[in-house]
mmCIF file of C-alpha atoms and ligand atoms in Angstrom:
data_model
loop_
_atom_site.group_PDB
_atom_site.id
_atom_site.type_symbol
_atom_site.label_atom_id
_atom_site.label_comp_id
_atom_site.label_asym_id
_atom_site.label_seq_id
_atom_site.Cartn_x
_atom_site.Cartn_y
_atom_site.Cartn_z
ATOM 1 C CA UNK A 1 20.617 -105.010 131.280
ATOM 2 C CA UNK A 2 24.564 -105.004 132.167
ATOM 3 C CA UNK A 3 26.419 -107.851 134.344
ATOM 4 C CA UNK A 4 26.655 -105.403 137.753
ATOM 5 C CA UNK A 5 29.321 -105.238 140.338
ATOM 6 C CA UNK A 6 27.784 -103.965 143.790
ATOM 7 C CA UNK A 7 29.015 -102.372 146.973
ATOM 8 C CA UNK A 8 27.073 -101.451 149.994
ATOM 9 C CA UNK A 9 28.556 -100.051 152.993
ATOM 10 C CA UNK A 10 25.882 -97.466 154.470
ATOM 11 C CA UNK A 11 25.936 -99.114 158.031
ATOM 12 C CA UNK A 12 27.381 -102.154 159.745
ATOM 13 C CA UNK A 13 27.174 -104.793 156.967
ATOM 14 C CA UNK A 14 29.877 -105.093 154.281
ATOM 15 C CA UNK A 15 28.214 -106.381 151.065
ATOM 16 C CA UNK A 16 29.309 -106.695 147.558
ATOM 17 C CA UNK A 17 27.315 -108.867 145.165
ATOM 18 C CA UNK A 18 27.477 -109.464 141.344
ATOM 19 C CA UNK A 19 24.228 -109.822 139.562
ATOM 20 C CA UNK A 20 23.657 -111.017 135.697
ATOM 21 C CA UNK A 21 21.993 -108.689 133.210
ATOM 22 C CA UNK A 22 18.749 -110.060 134.281
ATOM 23 C CA UNK A 23 19.124 -109.737 137.985
ATOM 24 C CA UNK A 24 19.851 -113.139 138.851
ATOM 25 C CA UNK A 25 22.488 -113.533 141.931
ATOM 26 C CA UNK A 26 25.812 -114.444 140.985
ATOM 27 C CA UNK A 27 27.687 -113.520 143.954
ATOM 28 C CA UNK A 28 25.915 -112.126 147.302
ATOM 29 C CA UNK A 29 28.550 -111.848 149.790
ATOM 30 C CA UNK A 30 28.061 -110.316 153.241
ATOM 31 C CA UNK A 31 30.251 -109.637 156.069
ATOM 32 C CA UNK A 32 28.284 -108.275 159.238
ATOM 33 C CA UNK A 33 30.213 -106.412 161.761
ATOM 34 C CA UNK A 34 27.953 -107.230 164.770
ATOM 35 C CA UNK A 35 30.435 -108.860 166.777
ATOM 36 C CA UNK A 36 32.602 -105.677 166.527
ATOM 37 C CA UNK A 37 29.831 -103.067 167.581
ATOM 38 C CA UNK A 38 28.197 -105.809 170.358
ATOM 39 C CA UNK A 39 30.372 -104.416 173.103
ATOM 40 C CA UNK A 40 29.020 -101.020 172.496
ATOM 41 C CA UNK A 41 25.238 -101.677 172.298
ATOM 42 C CA UNK A 42 24.993 -100.069 168.990
ATOM 43 C CA UNK A 43 26.893 -99.245 165.520
ATOM 44 C CA UNK A 44 30.278 -97.060 166.381
ATOM 45 C CA UNK A 45 30.338 -94.813 163.083
ATOM 46 C CA UNK A 46 34.300 -94.942 163.086
ATOM 47 C CA UNK A 47 34.715 -98.852 163.738
ATOM 48 C CA UNK A 48 32.127 -99.228 160.850
ATOM 49 C CA UNK A 49 34.334 -97.934 158.515
ATOM 50 C CA UNK A 50 37.563 -99.648 159.570
ATOM 51 C CA UNK A 51 35.896 -102.742 159.428
ATOM 52 C CA UNK A 52 34.420 -101.926 155.899
ATOM 53 C CA UNK A 53 37.737 -101.045 154.771
ATOM 54 C CA UNK A 54 39.197 -104.653 155.780
ATOM 55 C CA UNK A 55 36.250 -106.688 154.654
ATOM 56 C CA UNK A 56 35.649 -105.199 150.881
ATOM 57 C CA UNK A 57 39.094 -106.595 149.444
ATOM 58 C CA UNK A 58 38.235 -110.121 150.633
ATOM 59 C CA UNK A 59 34.553 -109.858 149.679
ATOM 60 C CA UNK A 60 35.306 -108.304 146.368
ATOM 61 C CA UNK A 61 37.676 -111.164 145.554
ATOM 62 C CA UNK A 62 35.324 -114.163 146.473
ATOM 63 C CA UNK A 63 32.170 -111.699 144.600
ATOM 64 C CA UNK A 64 34.467 -111.670 141.453
ATOM 65 C CA UNK A 65 35.292 -115.445 141.738
ATOM 66 C CA UNK A 66 31.912 -116.278 141.431
ATOM 67 C CA UNK A 67 30.989 -113.792 138.679
ATOM 68 C CA UNK A 68 30.130 -116.106 135.346
ATOM 69 C CA UNK A 69 31.187 -113.193 133.237
ATOM 70 C CA UNK A 70 32.758 -109.612 132.889
ATOM 71 C CA UNK A 71 31.653 -106.924 134.999
ATOM 72 C CA UNK A 72 30.079 -104.277 132.840
ATOM 73 C CA UNK A 73 28.546 -101.966 135.376
ATOM 74 C CA UNK A 74 29.313 -100.789 138.843
ATOM 75 C CA UNK A 75 26.495 -99.614 141.592
ATOM 76 C CA UNK A 76 27.327 -98.229 144.895
ATOM 77 C CA UNK A 77 25.214 -97.137 147.887
ATOM 78 C CA UNK A 78 26.080 -93.368 148.374
ATOM 79 C CA UNK A 79 23.323 -92.347 150.747
ATOM 80 C CA UNK A 80 21.694 -92.055 152.823
ATOM 81 C CA UNK A 81 23.813 -93.582 155.850
ATOM 82 C CA UNK A 82 26.759 -93.110 158.137
ATOM 83 C CA UNK A 83 29.008 -90.918 156.056
ATOM 84 C CA UNK A 84 32.201 -92.222 156.965
ATOM 85 C CA UNK A 85 30.939 -95.954 156.042
ATOM 86 C CA UNK A 86 29.270 -94.731 152.926
ATOM 87 C CA UNK A 87 32.611 -93.024 151.897
ATOM 88 C CA UNK A 88 34.569 -96.371 152.055
ATOM 89 C CA UNK A 89 32.212 -97.871 149.850
ATOM 90 C CA UNK A 90 31.785 -95.158 147.405
ATOM 91 C CA UNK A 91 35.585 -94.454 146.883
ATOM 92 C CA UNK A 92 36.285 -98.165 146.390
ATOM 93 C CA UNK A 93 33.535 -98.447 143.746
ATOM 94 C CA UNK A 94 34.768 -95.292 142.188
ATOM 95 C CA UNK A 95 38.410 -96.500 141.928
ATOM 96 C CA UNK A 96 37.210 -99.630 140.389
ATOM 97 C CA UNK A 97 35.051 -98.394 137.864
ATOM 98 C CA UNK A 98 37.293 -95.688 136.997
ATOM 99 C CA UNK A 99 40.259 -98.035 136.653
ATOM 100 C CA UNK A 100 38.509 -100.302 134.132
ATOM 101 C CA UNK A 101 36.650 -97.337 132.523
ATOM 102 C CA UNK A 102 33.042 -98.654 133.545
ATOM 103 C CA UNK A 103 30.156 -97.119 133.899
ATOM 104 C CA UNK A 104 29.127 -96.056 137.547
ATOM 105 C CA UNK A 105 25.497 -95.957 139.131
ATOM 106 C CA UNK A 106 24.710 -94.318 142.411
ATOM 107 C CA UNK A 107 22.194 -95.809 144.398
ATOM 108 C CA UNK A 108 19.710 -94.532 147.182
ATOM 109 C CA UNK A 109 19.905 -97.049 150.029
ATOM 110 C CA UNK A 110 16.038 -97.185 150.053
ATOM 111 C CA UNK A 111 15.658 -97.899 146.553
ATOM 112 C CA UNK A 112 17.635 -100.661 147.191
ATOM 113 C CA UNK A 113 15.418 -101.934 149.876
ATOM 114 C CA UNK A 114 12.411 -101.266 147.626
ATOM 115 C CA UNK A 115 13.194 -103.704 145.003
ATOM 116 C CA UNK A 116 14.794 -106.311 147.175
ATOM 117 C CA UNK A 117 11.329 -108.334 146.873
ATOM 118 C CA UNK A 118 11.811 -108.912 143.262
ATOM 119 C CA UNK A 119 15.066 -110.805 143.863
ATOM 120 C CA UNK A 120 15.675 -114.439 144.187
ATOM 121 C CA UNK A 121 18.275 -116.459 146.283
ATOM 122 C CA UNK A 122 17.510 -119.650 143.866
ATOM 123 C CA UNK A 123 19.286 -118.410 140.643
ATOM 124 C CA UNK A 124 15.930 -117.004 139.170
ATOM 125 C CA UNK A 125 15.670 -113.541 137.279
ATOM 126 C CA UNK A 126 14.699 -110.818 139.127
ATOM 127 C CA UNK A 127 11.020 -110.086 138.473
ATOM 128 C CA UNK A 128 9.031 -107.532 137.010
ATOM 129 C CA UNK A 129 7.566 -104.627 138.819
ATOM 130 C CA UNK A 130 3.402 -104.463 138.077
ATOM 131 C CA UNK A 131 2.649 -100.949 137.568
ATOM 132 C CA UNK A 132 0.982 -100.037 140.964
ATOM 133 C CA UNK A 133 2.681 -101.563 144.320
ATOM 134 C CA UNK A 134 2.046 -100.554 147.872
ATOM 135 C CA UNK A 135 5.593 -100.935 149.378
ATOM 136 C CA UNK A 136 6.512 -101.189 153.134
ATOM 137 C CA UNK A 137 10.184 -100.494 154.154
ATOM 138 C CA UNK A 138 10.580 -100.794 157.761
ATOM 139 C CA UNK A 139 14.460 -101.139 159.084
ATOM 140 C CA UNK A 140 16.734 -99.770 161.701
ATOM 141 C CA UNK A 141 16.675 -96.261 160.272
ATOM 142 C CA UNK A 142 13.391 -96.156 158.124
ATOM 143 C CA UNK A 143 9.781 -97.040 158.591
ATOM 144 C CA UNK A 144 7.473 -95.841 155.490
ATOM 145 C CA UNK A 145 4.787 -96.778 153.201
ATOM 146 C CA UNK A 146 5.250 -96.191 149.415
ATOM 147 C CA UNK A 147 3.509 -95.992 146.269
ATOM 148 C CA UNK A 148 5.394 -97.418 143.263
ATOM 149 C CA UNK A 149 3.940 -96.306 139.927
ATOM 150 C CA UNK A 150 5.893 -97.817 136.899
ATOM 151 C CA UNK A 151 9.037 -97.654 139.355
ATOM 152 C CA UNK A 152 8.280 -93.983 140.761
ATOM 153 C CA UNK A 153 8.016 -94.212 144.353
ATOM 154 C CA UNK A 154 5.795 -91.621 146.301
ATOM 155 C CA UNK A 155 5.679 -91.754 150.077
ATOM 156 C CA UNK A 156 2.465 -91.905 151.505
ATOM 157 C CA UNK A 157 3.155 -92.451 155.261
ATOM 158 C CA UNK A 158 6.001 -92.356 157.583
ATOM 159 C CA UNK A 159 6.935 -92.727 161.236
ATOM 160 C CA UNK A 160 7.216 -89.371 163.161
ATOM 161 C CA UNK A 161 9.807 -90.706 165.483
ATOM 162 C CA UNK A 162 11.668 -93.871 165.887
ATOM 163 C CA UNK A 163 12.235 -96.454 163.163
ATOM 164 C CA UNK A 164 10.600 -99.853 164.141
ATOM 165 C CA UNK A 165 13.617 -101.539 163.896
ATOM 166 C CA UNK A 166 15.176 -98.996 166.333
ATOM 167 C CA UNK A 167 12.278 -99.511 168.682
ATOM 168 C CA UNK A 168 12.984 -103.360 168.806
ATOM 169 C CA UNK A 169 16.764 -102.492 169.374
ATOM 170 C CA UNK A 170 16.035 -99.907 172.132
ATOM 171 C CA UNK A 171 13.469 -102.406 174.385
ATOM 172 C CA UNK A 172 15.965 -105.194 173.415
ATOM 173 C CA UNK A 173 18.775 -103.313 175.164
ATOM 174 C CA UNK A 174 16.609 -101.947 178.017
ATOM 175 C CA UNK A 175 16.334 -105.522 179.050
ATOM 176 C CA UNK A 176 20.057 -106.355 178.461
ATOM 177 C CA UNK A 177 19.649 -108.469 175.460
ATOM 178 C CA UNK A 178 22.242 -108.522 172.513
ATOM 179 C CA UNK A 179 22.321 -106.106 169.878
ATOM 180 C CA UNK A 180 20.769 -106.176 167.332
ATOM 181 C CA UNK A 181 17.447 -106.443 169.252
ATOM 182 C CA UNK A 182 15.065 -107.409 166.329
ATOM 183 C CA UNK A 183 16.377 -110.725 165.706
ATOM 184 C CA UNK A 184 16.074 -111.840 169.384
ATOM 185 C CA UNK A 185 12.713 -110.211 169.884
ATOM 186 C CA UNK A 186 11.465 -112.368 167.193
ATOM 187 C CA UNK A 187 12.720 -115.442 168.373
ATOM 188 C CA UNK A 188 11.654 -114.700 172.240
ATOM 189 C CA UNK A 189 8.318 -113.351 171.246
ATOM 190 C CA UNK A 190 7.350 -116.577 169.560
ATOM 191 C CA UNK A 191 6.869 -118.146 173.346
ATOM 192 C CA UNK A 192 5.419 -114.874 174.736
ATOM 193 C CA UNK A 193 1.356 -114.138 175.361
ATOM 194 C CA UNK A 194 0.987 -111.249 173.090
ATOM 195 C CA UNK A 195 -1.918 -110.184 174.945
ATOM 196 C CA UNK A 196 -0.439 -109.974 178.444
ATOM 197 C CA UNK A 197 1.039 -106.577 178.478
ATOM 198 C CA UNK A 198 -1.278 -103.642 177.256
ATOM 199 C CA UNK A 199 0.871 -101.120 175.417
ATOM 200 C CA UNK A 200 -0.330 -97.806 173.765
ATOM 201 C CA UNK A 201 -0.741 -97.579 169.888
ATOM 202 C CA UNK A 202 -0.892 -93.798 169.438
ATOM 203 C CA UNK A 203 -2.285 -92.309 165.887
ATOM 204 C CA UNK A 204 -1.164 -89.081 164.529
ATOM 205 C CA UNK A 205 -4.168 -86.513 164.145
ATOM 206 C CA UNK A 206 -4.671 -85.660 160.469
ATOM 207 C CA UNK A 207 -2.258 -87.923 159.088
ATOM 208 C CA UNK A 208 -3.741 -91.410 159.169
ATOM 209 C CA UNK A 209 -1.049 -92.973 157.182
ATOM 210 C CA UNK A 210 1.864 -91.732 159.650
ATOM 211 C CA UNK A 211 2.239 -93.603 162.762
ATOM 212 C CA UNK A 212 4.805 -93.242 165.675
ATOM 213 C CA UNK A 213 6.772 -95.711 168.104
ATOM 214 C CA UNK A 214 8.407 -93.757 170.669
ATOM 215 C CA UNK A 215 5.517 -93.437 173.138
ATOM 216 C CA UNK A 216 5.147 -97.076 172.829
ATOM 217 C CA UNK A 217 8.911 -97.840 173.148
ATOM 218 C CA UNK A 218 8.734 -95.602 176.543
ATOM 219 C CA UNK A 219 5.820 -97.231 177.652
ATOM 220 C CA UNK A 220 7.901 -100.707 177.411
ATOM 221 C CA UNK A 221 11.055 -99.439 178.685
ATOM 222 C CA UNK A 222 9.031 -97.869 181.817
ATOM 223 C CA UNK A 223 7.473 -101.504 182.250
ATOM 224 C CA UNK A 224 10.981 -102.754 182.034
ATOM 225 C CA UNK A 225 11.996 -100.282 184.804
ATOM 226 C CA UNK A 226 8.914 -100.850 186.982
ATOM 227 C CA UNK A 227 9.066 -104.517 187.175
ATOM 228 C CA UNK A 228 12.597 -104.631 187.422
ATOM 229 C CA UNK A 229 13.018 -107.122 184.370
ATOM 230 C CA UNK A 230 16.322 -105.617 183.280
ATOM 231 C CA UNK A 231 19.414 -107.607 182.925
ATOM 232 C CA UNK A 232 17.473 -111.064 182.269
ATOM 233 C CA UNK A 233 19.678 -112.575 179.823
ATOM 234 C CA UNK A 234 18.814 -114.780 176.719
ATOM 235 C CA UNK A 235 19.289 -118.040 177.791
ATOM 236 C CA UNK A 236 16.940 -118.603 180.456
ATOM 237 C CA UNK A 237 14.205 -115.652 180.061
ATOM 238 C CA UNK A 238 11.617 -115.038 182.912
ATOM 239 C CA UNK A 239 8.072 -115.890 181.738
ATOM 240 C CA UNK A 240 7.356 -112.256 181.880
ATOM 241 C CA UNK A 241 10.003 -111.155 179.541
ATOM 242 C CA UNK A 242 8.640 -113.124 176.896
ATOM 243 C CA UNK A 243 5.413 -111.774 177.359
ATOM 244 C CA UNK A 244 6.553 -108.361 177.260
ATOM 245 C CA UNK A 245 8.170 -108.963 173.821
ATOM 246 C CA UNK A 246 5.334 -110.651 172.395
ATOM 247 C CA UNK A 247 2.800 -107.701 173.701
ATOM 248 C CA UNK A 248 5.636 -105.133 172.020
ATOM 249 C CA UNK A 249 6.104 -106.754 168.949
ATOM 250 C CA UNK A 250 2.269 -107.066 168.059
ATOM 251 C CA UNK A 251 2.028 -103.428 168.869
ATOM 252 C CA UNK A 252 4.946 -102.612 166.626
ATOM 253 C CA UNK A 253 3.210 -104.776 163.922
ATOM 254 C CA UNK A 254 -0.215 -103.025 164.584
ATOM 255 C CA UNK A 255 1.426 -99.557 164.282
ATOM 256 C CA UNK A 256 3.236 -100.542 161.005
ATOM 257 C CA UNK A 257 0.075 -102.087 159.416
ATOM 258 C CA UNK A 258 -2.270 -99.641 161.093
ATOM 259 C CA UNK A 259 -2.687 -97.426 157.742
ATOM 260 C CA UNK A 260 -2.360 -100.485 155.346
ATOM 261 C CA UNK A 261 -5.881 -101.329 154.775
ATOM 262 C CA UNK A 262 -6.922 -97.812 154.121
ATOM 263 C CA UNK A 263 -4.085 -97.179 151.663
ATOM 264 C CA UNK A 264 -4.774 -100.356 149.807
ATOM 265 C CA UNK A 265 -8.640 -99.394 149.479
ATOM 266 C CA UNK A 266 -7.356 -95.874 148.328
ATOM 267 C CA UNK A 267 -4.634 -97.109 145.961
ATOM 268 C CA UNK A 268 -5.934 -100.113 144.600
ATOM 269 C CA UNK A 269 -2.322 -101.764 144.071
ATOM 270 C CA UNK A 270 -1.596 -105.021 142.192
ATOM 271 C CA UNK A 271 1.052 -106.015 144.716
ATOM 272 C CA UNK A 272 1.803 -105.324 148.185
ATOM 273 C CA UNK A 273 5.722 -105.861 149.547
ATOM 274 C CA UNK A 274 7.362 -105.461 152.798
ATOM 275 C CA UNK A 275 11.144 -104.963 152.900
ATOM 276 C CA UNK A 276 14.147 -104.034 155.340
ATOM 277 C CA UNK A 277 15.404 -105.551 158.408
ATOM 278 C CA UNK A 278 11.775 -105.599 160.115
ATOM 279 C CA UNK A 279 10.267 -107.279 157.201
ATOM 280 C CA UNK A 280 12.196 -110.591 158.406
ATOM 281 C CA UNK A 281 10.011 -110.434 161.623
ATOM 282 C CA UNK A 282 7.934 -113.528 161.751
ATOM 283 C CA UNK A 283 4.782 -111.854 162.651
ATOM 284 C CA UNK A 284 5.008 -109.008 160.260
ATOM 285 C CA UNK A 285 5.468 -111.532 157.578
ATOM 286 C CA UNK A 286 2.356 -113.286 158.571
ATOM 287 C CA UNK A 287 0.269 -110.240 158.720
ATOM 288 C CA UNK A 288 1.099 -108.854 155.588
ATOM 289 C CA UNK A 289 0.248 -112.199 154.199
ATOM 290 C CA UNK A 290 -3.036 -112.136 155.712
ATOM 291 C CA UNK A 291 -3.667 -108.706 154.764
ATOM 292 C CA UNK A 292 -3.159 -109.521 151.063
ATOM 293 C CA UNK A 293 -5.388 -112.319 151.200
ATOM 294 C CA UNK A 294 -8.225 -110.597 152.997
ATOM 295 C CA UNK A 295 -7.983 -107.825 150.559
ATOM 296 C CA UNK A 296 -7.206 -110.194 147.266
ATOM 297 C CA UNK A 297 -4.066 -108.659 146.498
ATOM 298 C CA UNK A 298 -0.717 -110.862 145.891
ATOM 299 C CA UNK A 299 2.055 -110.289 148.588
ATOM 300 C CA UNK A 300 5.612 -110.377 147.802
ATOM 301 C CA UNK A 301 8.141 -110.556 150.470
ATOM 302 C CA UNK A 302 11.934 -110.748 150.077
ATOM 303 C CA UNK A 303 13.843 -113.895 150.800
ATOM 304 C CA UNK A 304 14.956 -113.584 154.681
ATOM 305 C CA UNK A 305 18.787 -112.740 153.714
ATOM 306 C CA UNK A 306 17.476 -110.067 151.620
ATOM 307 C CA UNK A 307 15.459 -108.220 154.156
ATOM 308 C CA UNK A 308 18.388 -106.582 156.038
ATOM 309 C CA UNK A 309 21.379 -104.896 154.309
ATOM 310 C CA UNK A 310 22.875 -106.475 151.152
ATOM 311 C CA UNK A 311 24.357 -105.615 147.843
ATOM 312 C CA UNK A 312 22.043 -107.663 145.760
ATOM 313 C CA UNK A 313 19.327 -105.050 146.103
ATOM 314 C CA UNK A 314 21.840 -102.332 145.692
ATOM 315 C CA UNK A 315 23.013 -103.780 142.074
ATOM 316 C CA UNK A 316 19.445 -104.531 140.949
ATOM 317 C CA UNK A 317 18.583 -100.832 141.752
ATOM 318 C CA UNK A 318 21.815 -99.838 139.993
ATOM 319 C CA UNK A 319 20.493 -101.700 137.218
ATOM 320 C CA UNK A 320 17.188 -100.292 136.619
ATOM 321 C CA UNK A 321 18.408 -96.792 137.061
ATOM 322 C CA UNK A 322 21.153 -97.262 134.933
ATOM 323 C CA UNK A 323 18.846 -98.662 132.103
ATOM 324 C CA UNK A 324 16.926 -95.343 132.233
ATOM 325 C CA UNK A 325 19.837 -93.493 131.867
ATOM 326 C CA UNK A 326 21.502 -92.607 135.374
ATOM 327 C CA UNK A 327 25.174 -92.812 135.281
ATOM 328 C CA UNK A 328 27.679 -90.517 137.568
ATOM 329 C CA UNK A 329 31.440 -89.402 137.248
ATOM 330 C CA UNK A 330 33.836 -91.613 139.147
ATOM 331 C CA UNK A 331 36.247 -88.832 139.650
ATOM 332 C CA UNK A 332 33.336 -86.688 141.405
ATOM 333 C CA UNK A 333 30.682 -88.913 143.323
ATOM 334 C CA UNK A 334 30.470 -88.108 147.084
ATOM 335 C CA UNK A 335 28.651 -89.726 149.935
ATOM 336 C CA UNK A 336 25.605 -88.421 151.300
ATOM 337 C CA UNK A 337 24.458 -88.815 154.919
ATOM 338 C CA UNK A 338 21.161 -87.300 154.543
ATOM 339 C CA UNK A 339 17.866 -88.642 154.081
ATOM 340 C CA UNK A 340 16.937 -86.389 151.814
ATOM 341 C CA UNK A 341 19.877 -86.876 149.501
ATOM 342 C CA UNK A 342 18.875 -87.320 145.727
ATOM 343 C CA UNK A 343 20.666 -89.297 143.605
ATOM 344 C CA UNK A 344 22.637 -88.055 140.013
ATOM 345 C CA UNK A 345 20.147 -89.049 137.425
ATOM 346 C CA UNK A 346 17.397 -89.899 139.626
ATOM 347 C CA UNK A 347 14.872 -88.273 141.634
ATOM 348 C CA UNK A 348 14.624 -88.987 145.403
ATOM 349 C CA UNK A 349 12.613 -91.237 147.247
ATOM 350 C CA UNK A 350 10.271 -89.888 149.658
ATOM 351 C CA UNK A 351 8.391 -86.680 149.798
ATOM 352 C CA UNK A 352 6.189 -86.106 146.500
ATOM 353 C CA UNK A 353 8.526 -86.886 143.541
ATOM 354 C CA UNK A 354 9.762 -90.455 143.961
ATOM 355 C CA UNK A 355 12.535 -92.536 142.714
ATOM 356 C CA UNK A 356 13.312 -93.711 139.370
HETATM 357 O O1 LIG B 401 17.547 -102.890 156.751
HETATM 358 P P1 LIG B 401 18.769 -103.167 158.205
HETATM 359 O O2 LIG B 401 19.638 -104.304 157.598
HETATM 360 O O3 LIG B 401 19.276 -102.068 158.110
HETATM 361 C C1 LIG B 401 18.844 -100.541 157.980
HETATM 362 O O4 LIG B 401 18.575 -100.007 157.127
HETATM 363 O O5 LIG B 401 18.565 -99.937 159.089
HETATM 364 O O6 LIG B 401 17.661 -103.273 159.449
HETATM 365 C C2 LIG B 401 18.160 -103.676 160.568
HETATM 366 C C3 LIG B 401 17.147 -103.557 161.559
HETATM 367 C C4 LIG B 401 17.411 -103.821 163.148
HETATM 368 O O7 LIG B 401 17.143 -102.673 163.525
HETATM 369 C C5 LIG B 401 17.225 -105.019 163.428
HETATM 370 O O8 LIG B 401 16.606 -105.273 164.415
HETATM 371 C C6 LIG B 401 15.985 -105.656 162.574
HETATM 372 O O9 LIG B 401 16.232 -104.534 161.280
HETATM 373 N N1 LIG B 401 15.542 -106.557 162.321
HETATM 374 C C7 LIG B 401 14.332 -107.299 163.019
HETATM 375 C C8 LIG B 401 14.381 -108.737 162.721
HETATM 376 N N2 LIG B 401 15.321 -108.733 161.877
HETATM 377 C C9 LIG B 401 16.384 -107.592 161.865
HETATM 378 N N3 LIG B 401 13.196 -106.412 163.649
HETATM 379 C C10 LIG B 401 12.149 -107.661 163.959
HETATM 380 N N4 LIG B 401 12.499 -108.975 163.413
HETATM 381 C C11 LIG B 401 13.485 -109.712 163.114
HETATM 382 N N5 LIG B 401 13.531 -110.835 162.606
HETATM 383 ZN ZN1 LIG B 402 18.798 -101.005 155.156
#
């Protein structure tokens, strides 16, 4: 495959990476916008676009400085995400590819997360994907189980309402904890009693592989309101806050992994993976490892730094797509906010027909 320059600007991380033809990371540059959005308690789309514009040239220069050879292919996230944020990366990548006469591939952000477990930070080549992989993607915008069969993804189950990361962010916000909530909840939950607060774990009738977080999130927020726990701060949290966060984290992980054993039994995968920001969660990682052990299936988790949004995963997804013939016209590529968007030359991630 070709040495690839990859660009990711779908949400609040600006990221640029360079991968050699075997998927070794030569550069993995990232600029987080957390500080810019923190005062607002969430991502402000307009601000995200402006921050991407500022950061991209700086990251590009650094990434190209670390590249060990000429760039031969450009890959960019073209959807789904915040359309203004996506547009910045898309136009940037189009201009780069067009000016140098390089081939360009448009990548579905979810496809990036799906390939992230196969990458390493230690200079090794990307691993090959076995024939059948059961894959969880849990992030701030998505929570779904997929079956990857020879690189084609079919969605098996999904959240019916909030994403797992979103529910962590909202409960943290209700407590007055900083954004994004997931990493903070992870840290504080380690010190709490996960059996202290009982929270609902509703299942969807007739759809055993689907799950829901909104009832669980509302119960936690109601508990915060009723017990007056709001505004506790992060430095010296009350034991009740630690207990609530540990209980909430356990319930979210139970919801995500609820369908897992049945899916393993039904689809007999050779490998189980988990990706997306929530795959950085300590308890989730342990529970996925345990699931693999108890069912005799190998587990592969991305390095922590590649769980949240990054350009390395977009580069690898782009290389795989390009090797199957996907390429787009740099003068015509647009950004696509919608989840159902289908990258040119690829089939979509999701209901039924999968991605290549
Ligand atoms: O994959 P990602 O960077 O962006 C999306 O594509 O959405 O995921 C971000 C999400 C946020 O909701 C964040 O709170 C959550 O991942 N997250 C975590 C952890 N680290 C990030 N959730 C639980 N535990 C963590 N350690
Ligand atoms: Zn993501």
